[in-house]
Tab-separated table of C-alpha atoms in Angstrom:
chain	number	residue	atom	x	y	z
F	1	ASN	CA	-66.752	17.072	-15.284
F	2	ALA	CA	-64.068	16.639	-18.173
F	3	GLY	CA	-67.036	15.946	-20.612
F	4	VAL	CA	-64.955	14.859	-24.140
F	5	THR	CA	-61.483	15.167	-23.873
F	6	GLN	CA	-59.283	14.739	-27.254
F	7	THR	CA	-55.737	14.032	-27.504
F	8	PRO	CA	-53.543	15.193	-28.561
F	9	LYS	CA	-54.009	18.754	-29.440
F	10	PHE	CA	-51.803	19.098	-31.878
F	11	GLN	CA	-49.592	16.911	-34.378
F	12	VAL	CA	-47.344	16.611	-37.440
F	13	LEU	CA	-46.830	13.738	-39.577
F	14	LYS	CA	-44.970	12.734	-42.185
F	15	THR	CA	-47.165	10.995	-45.275
F	16	GLY	CA	-47.397	7.186	-44.673
F	17	GLN	CA	-47.446	7.518	-41.162
F	18	SER	CA	-49.840	6.244	-38.813
F	19	MET	CA	-51.673	7.688	-35.414
F	20	THR	CA	-54.634	7.067	-33.429
F	21	LEU	CA	-56.714	10.680	-32.344
F	22	GLN	CA	-58.018	9.407	-28.626
F	23	CYS	CA	-61.425	10.592	-27.713
F	24	ALA	CA	-63.306	10.089	-24.295
F	25	GLN	CA	-66.429	11.224	-22.426
F	26	ASP	CA	-67.696	11.002	-19.096
F	27	MET	CA	-71.273	11.412	-19.800
F	28	ASN	CA	-72.134	8.244	-20.299
F	29	HIS	CA	-73.508	9.064	-24.049
F	30	GLU	CA	-74.341	6.532	-26.275
F	31	TYR	CA	-73.825	8.268	-29.181
F	32	MET	CA	-70.468	9.330	-30.427
F	33	SER	CA	-68.816	10.721	-33.638
F	34	TRP	CA	-65.919	12.284	-35.538
F	35	TYR	CA	-65.821	15.252	-37.701
F	36	ARG	CA	-63.284	17.091	-39.490
F	37	GLN	CA	-63.407	20.781	-40.250
F	38	ASP	CA	-61.475	22.465	-43.530
F	39	PRO	CA	-61.601	26.048	-44.414
F	40	GLY	CA	-65.159	26.502	-46.139
F	41	MET	CA	-65.948	23.313	-45.908
F	42	GLY	CA	-68.083	23.348	-42.471
F	43	LEU	CA	-67.764	19.986	-40.691
F	44	ARG	CA	-67.929	16.730	-41.801
F	45	LEU	CA	-68.947	13.389	-40.778
F	46	ILE	CA	-66.214	10.854	-40.786
F	47	HIS	CA	-67.503	8.237	-38.847
F	48	TYR	CA	-70.132	7.800	-36.025
F	49	SER	CA	-71.501	5.139	-33.183
F	50	VAL	CA	-74.522	4.565	-31.459
F	51	GLY	CA	-73.348	2.169	-28.731
F	52	ALA	CA	-70.458	0.353	-27.614
F	53	GLY	CA	-70.215	-1.830	-30.448
F	54	ILE	CA	-71.995	-0.239	-33.785
F	55	THR	CA	-70.150	1.853	-35.356
F	56	ASP	CA	-71.135	3.522	-39.370
F	57	GLN	CA	-69.973	5.396	-41.584
F	58	GLY	CA	-70.384	8.854	-42.027
F	59	GLU	CA	-69.963	11.508	-44.965
F	60	VAL	CA	-65.717	11.314	-45.651
F	61	PRO	CA	-64.548	7.710	-44.108
F	62	ASN	CA	-61.882	7.351	-46.537
F	63	GLY	CA	-58.446	7.055	-44.905
F	64	TYR	CA	-60.437	6.746	-41.719
F	65	ASN	CA	-61.107	3.598	-39.387
F	66	VAL	CA	-62.693	3.861	-35.714
F	67	SER	CA	-63.906	1.177	-33.028
F	68	ARG	CA	-66.360	1.327	-29.943
F	69	SER	CA	-65.318	-1.329	-27.574
F	70	THR	CA	-66.349	0.554	-24.107
F	71	THR	CA	-69.224	3.300	-24.212
F	72	GLU	CA	-66.713	6.261	-23.007
F	73	ASP	CA	-63.957	5.964	-25.676
F	74	PHE	CA	-64.199	6.384	-29.743
F	75	PRO	CA	-60.425	6.547	-30.981
F	76	LEU	CA	-59.924	7.404	-34.524
F	77	ARG	CA	-57.418	5.639	-36.464
F	78	LEU	CA	-55.533	7.192	-39.749
F	79	LEU	CA	-54.055	4.463	-41.453
F	80	SER	CA	-51.321	6.076	-44.120
F	81	ALA	CA	-51.687	9.666	-43.723
F	82	ALA	CA	-51.900	11.618	-46.529
F	83	PRO	CA	-51.375	15.559	-47.146
F	84	SER	CA	-55.499	15.608	-48.060
F	85	GLN	CA	-55.863	14.634	-44.232
F	86	THR	CA	-54.492	17.799	-42.600
F	87	SER	CA	-57.299	19.071	-40.774
F	88	VAL	CA	-58.751	20.261	-37.584
F	89	TYR	CA	-60.608	17.026	-36.023
F	90	PHE	CA	-63.444	16.933	-33.342
F	91	CYS	CA	-65.138	14.430	-31.208
F	92	ALA	CA	-68.166	14.980	-30.080
F	93	SER	CA	-70.745	13.018	-27.955
F	94	SER	CA	-74.719	12.777	-27.164
F	95	ARG	CA	-76.618	11.179	-25.095
F	96	VAL	CA	-78.927	9.754	-27.924
F	97	SER	CA	-80.273	11.064	-31.427
F	98	GLY	CA	-82.089	14.889	-30.923
F	99	ASN	CA	-79.618	15.525	-27.959
F	100	THR	CA	-77.487	18.414	-27.517
F	101	ILE	CA	-74.159	17.237	-28.970
F	102	TYR	CA	-70.881	18.191	-26.789
F	103	PHE	CA	-67.625	18.905	-28.735
F	104	GLY	CA	-64.511	18.163	-27.577
F	105	GLU	CA	-61.622	21.213	-28.021
F	106	GLY	CA	-60.193	19.727	-31.229
F	107	SER	CA	-57.158	18.321	-32.749
F	108	TRP	CA	-54.956	20.263	-35.139
F	109	LEU	CA	-53.604	17.505	-37.497
F	110	THR	CA	-50.963	18.332	-40.164
F	111	VAL	CA	-49.313	15.759	-42.560
F	112	VAL	CA	-46.692	16.816	-44.472
C	1	GLN	CA	-75.866	15.216	-48.163
C	2	GLN	CA	-74.803	18.901	-46.437
C	3	PRO	CA	-77.684	21.659	-45.530
C	4	VAL	CA	-77.278	24.267	-47.631
C	5	GLN	CA	-76.779	27.311	-45.405
C	6	SER	CA	-77.492	31.327	-46.958
C	7	PRO	CA	-76.145	33.781	-46.437
C	8	GLN	CA	-72.477	32.557	-46.495
C	9	ALA	CA	-71.302	35.837	-44.758
C	10	VAL	CA	-73.138	38.585	-43.209
C	11	ILE	CA	-71.935	41.848	-41.610
C	12	LEU	CA	-73.834	43.868	-39.395
C	13	ARG	CA	-73.175	47.201	-36.848
C	14	GLU	CA	-74.525	46.151	-32.947
C	15	GLY	CA	-78.130	46.204	-32.616
C	16	GLU	CA	-79.190	45.071	-36.022
C	17	ASP	CA	-80.907	42.220	-36.885
C	18	ALA	CA	-79.795	38.814	-39.264
C	19	VAL	CA	-81.801	35.858	-40.435
C	20	ILE	CA	-79.383	32.825	-41.123
C	21	ASN	CA	-81.059	30.096	-43.667
C	22	CYS	CA	-80.647	26.281	-43.447
C	23	SER	CA	-82.405	24.372	-46.257
C	24	SER	CA	-81.821	20.516	-47.144
C	25	SER	CA	-82.956	18.413	-49.901
C	26	LYS	CA	-84.290	15.365	-47.586
C	27	ALA	CA	-87.105	15.425	-44.923
C	28	LEU	CA	-85.851	16.594	-41.489
C	29	TYR	CA	-86.254	15.204	-38.167
C	30	SER	CA	-84.377	17.667	-36.426
C	31	VAL	CA	-82.858	20.655	-37.104
C	32	HIS	CA	-79.516	21.389	-34.792
C	33	TRP	CA	-77.996	25.256	-34.104
C	34	TYR	CA	-74.460	25.512	-33.023
C	35	ARG	CA	-72.003	29.169	-33.137
C	36	GLN	CA	-68.210	28.558	-33.470
C	37	LYS	CA	-65.690	31.122	-32.353
C	38	HIS	CA	-62.317	30.948	-34.173
C	39	GLY	CA	-59.772	28.289	-32.887
C	40	GLU	CA	-62.578	26.959	-30.587
C	41	ALA	CA	-65.199	24.100	-30.851
C	42	PRO	CA	-68.838	24.597	-31.876
C	43	VAL	CA	-70.668	25.597	-29.134
C	44	PHE	CA	-74.990	24.278	-29.023
C	45	LEU	CA	-77.353	27.261	-29.240
C	46	MET	CA	-80.651	25.033	-29.743
C	47	ILE	CA	-82.346	22.151	-31.450
C	48	LEU	CA	-85.469	21.739	-32.495
C	49	LEU	CA	-87.367	18.664	-33.113
C	50	LYS	CA	-90.865	19.413	-34.590
C	51	GLY	CA	-92.305	20.724	-37.434
C	52	GLY	CA	-93.203	24.545	-36.953
C	53	GLU	CA	-91.607	24.666	-33.569
C	54	GLN	CA	-89.967	27.440	-32.656
C	55	LYS	CA	-87.399	28.040	-29.665
C	56	GLY	CA	-85.503	31.069	-28.228
C	57	HIS	CA	-82.647	31.963	-26.489
C	58	GLU	CA	-81.857	35.269	-25.005
C	59	LYS	CA	-81.951	37.410	-28.162
C	60	ILE	CA	-81.177	34.050	-30.607
C	61	SER	CA	-84.373	31.971	-31.685
C	62	ALA	CA	-85.244	29.939	-34.251
C	63	SER	CA	-87.813	28.519	-36.321
C	64	PHE	CA	-88.620	25.014	-38.133
C	65	ASN	CA	-90.962	24.565	-41.175
C	66	GLU	CA	-90.707	20.553	-41.720
C	67	LYS	CA	-92.950	20.651	-44.946
C	68	LYS	CA	-90.551	23.429	-46.156
C	69	GLN	CA	-87.464	21.525	-44.726
C	70	GLN	CA	-86.137	24.396	-43.608
C	71	SER	CA	-84.949	25.920	-40.525
C	72	SER	CA	-83.944	29.790	-39.844
C	73	LEU	CA	-81.516	31.047	-37.333
C	74	TYR	CA	-82.956	34.793	-35.916
C	75	LEU	CA	-80.639	37.286	-34.332
C	76	THR	CA	-81.733	40.195	-32.607
C	77	ALA	CA	-80.172	43.515	-31.743
C	78	SER	CA	-77.282	41.889	-32.166
C	79	GLN	CA	-73.938	42.010	-29.780
C	80	LEU	CA	-70.263	42.137	-30.273
C	81	SER	CA	-70.564	38.306	-28.664
C	82	TYR	CA	-72.693	36.985	-31.657
C	83	SER	CA	-69.630	37.232	-34.230
C	84	GLY	CA	-69.052	33.641	-35.277
C	85	THR	CA	-69.694	30.955	-37.436
C	86	TYR	CA	-73.097	29.850	-37.057
C	87	PHE	CA	-73.563	26.015	-38.617
C	88	CYS	CA	-76.809	23.888	-39.365
C	89	GLY	CA	-76.779	20.865	-38.514
C	90	THR	CA	-79.540	18.343	-39.438
C	91	GLU	CA	-80.751	14.363	-38.872
C	92	SER	CA	-83.122	12.928	-41.911
C	93	TYR	CA	-85.864	10.809	-41.940
C	94	GLY	CA	-85.306	7.748	-44.081
C	95	GLY	CA	-81.492	7.222	-43.141
C	96	ALA	CA	-79.426	6.128	-40.192
C	97	THR	CA	-80.777	8.222	-37.194
C	98	ASN	CA	-77.971	9.551	-35.067
C	99	LYS	CA	-76.353	10.903	-38.072
C	100	LEU	CA	-75.708	14.513	-37.913
C	101	ILE	CA	-74.762	16.160	-41.014
C	102	PHE	CA	-73.696	20.019	-40.971
C	103	GLY	CA	-73.969	22.924	-43.439
C	104	THR	CA	-70.761	24.892	-44.702
C	105	GLY	CA	-71.589	27.774	-41.868
C	106	THR	CA	-72.375	31.285	-42.013
C	107	LEU	CA	-70.116	33.623	-40.837
C	108	LEU	CA	-71.165	36.710	-38.999
C	109	ALA	CA	-69.308	39.419	-37.977
C	110	VAL	CA	-70.518	42.254	-35.677
C	111	GLN	CA	-69.323	45.491	-35.589
C	112	PRO	CA	-69.443	48.236	-32.989
């Protein structure tokens, strides 16, 4: 059982480049979300989705886009990478609100 | 707005007890507790869904005071394996459901 799978695990980008962090879950979960984690800041919600075709902004959405065309996939796009986006990114999913949230293993992104 | 966790850090000897608090400025629908080891994804501990609810998991338990908009995590007879950063996550009434916001974390170090 794969759970929540994120790719890539490590990535170095140059300022201004764009890229997509992939997230897939095989648990048929309706709820998916993206968090970034920076030292001393905890986990901050970037975007989330309550089902295919439905997305909404979290606490820190600027500079990121998401889409949810299928239940399984929830990619996060960095439109024009900035050094401030250097962080660890976690994708997460849960069946419904108030249920256990399962995290992917994380993606370490460095923007130089 | 992020829930506030206290203390920010705590150092224990094996066998000692600790309490980690989580408070919110908003009325809470649910409180989640997670533990994260360095370099790893957060791992689910428990969810509290009702005001006054208490839950236990081995020697780790939690309470939820809906009226005070607070939750506390209790670690008794701590073990070395309890070391890590503990996060509370909250879902609030009045906003979108499924929007889980995490606190900044409490670093727990258990020493032999």
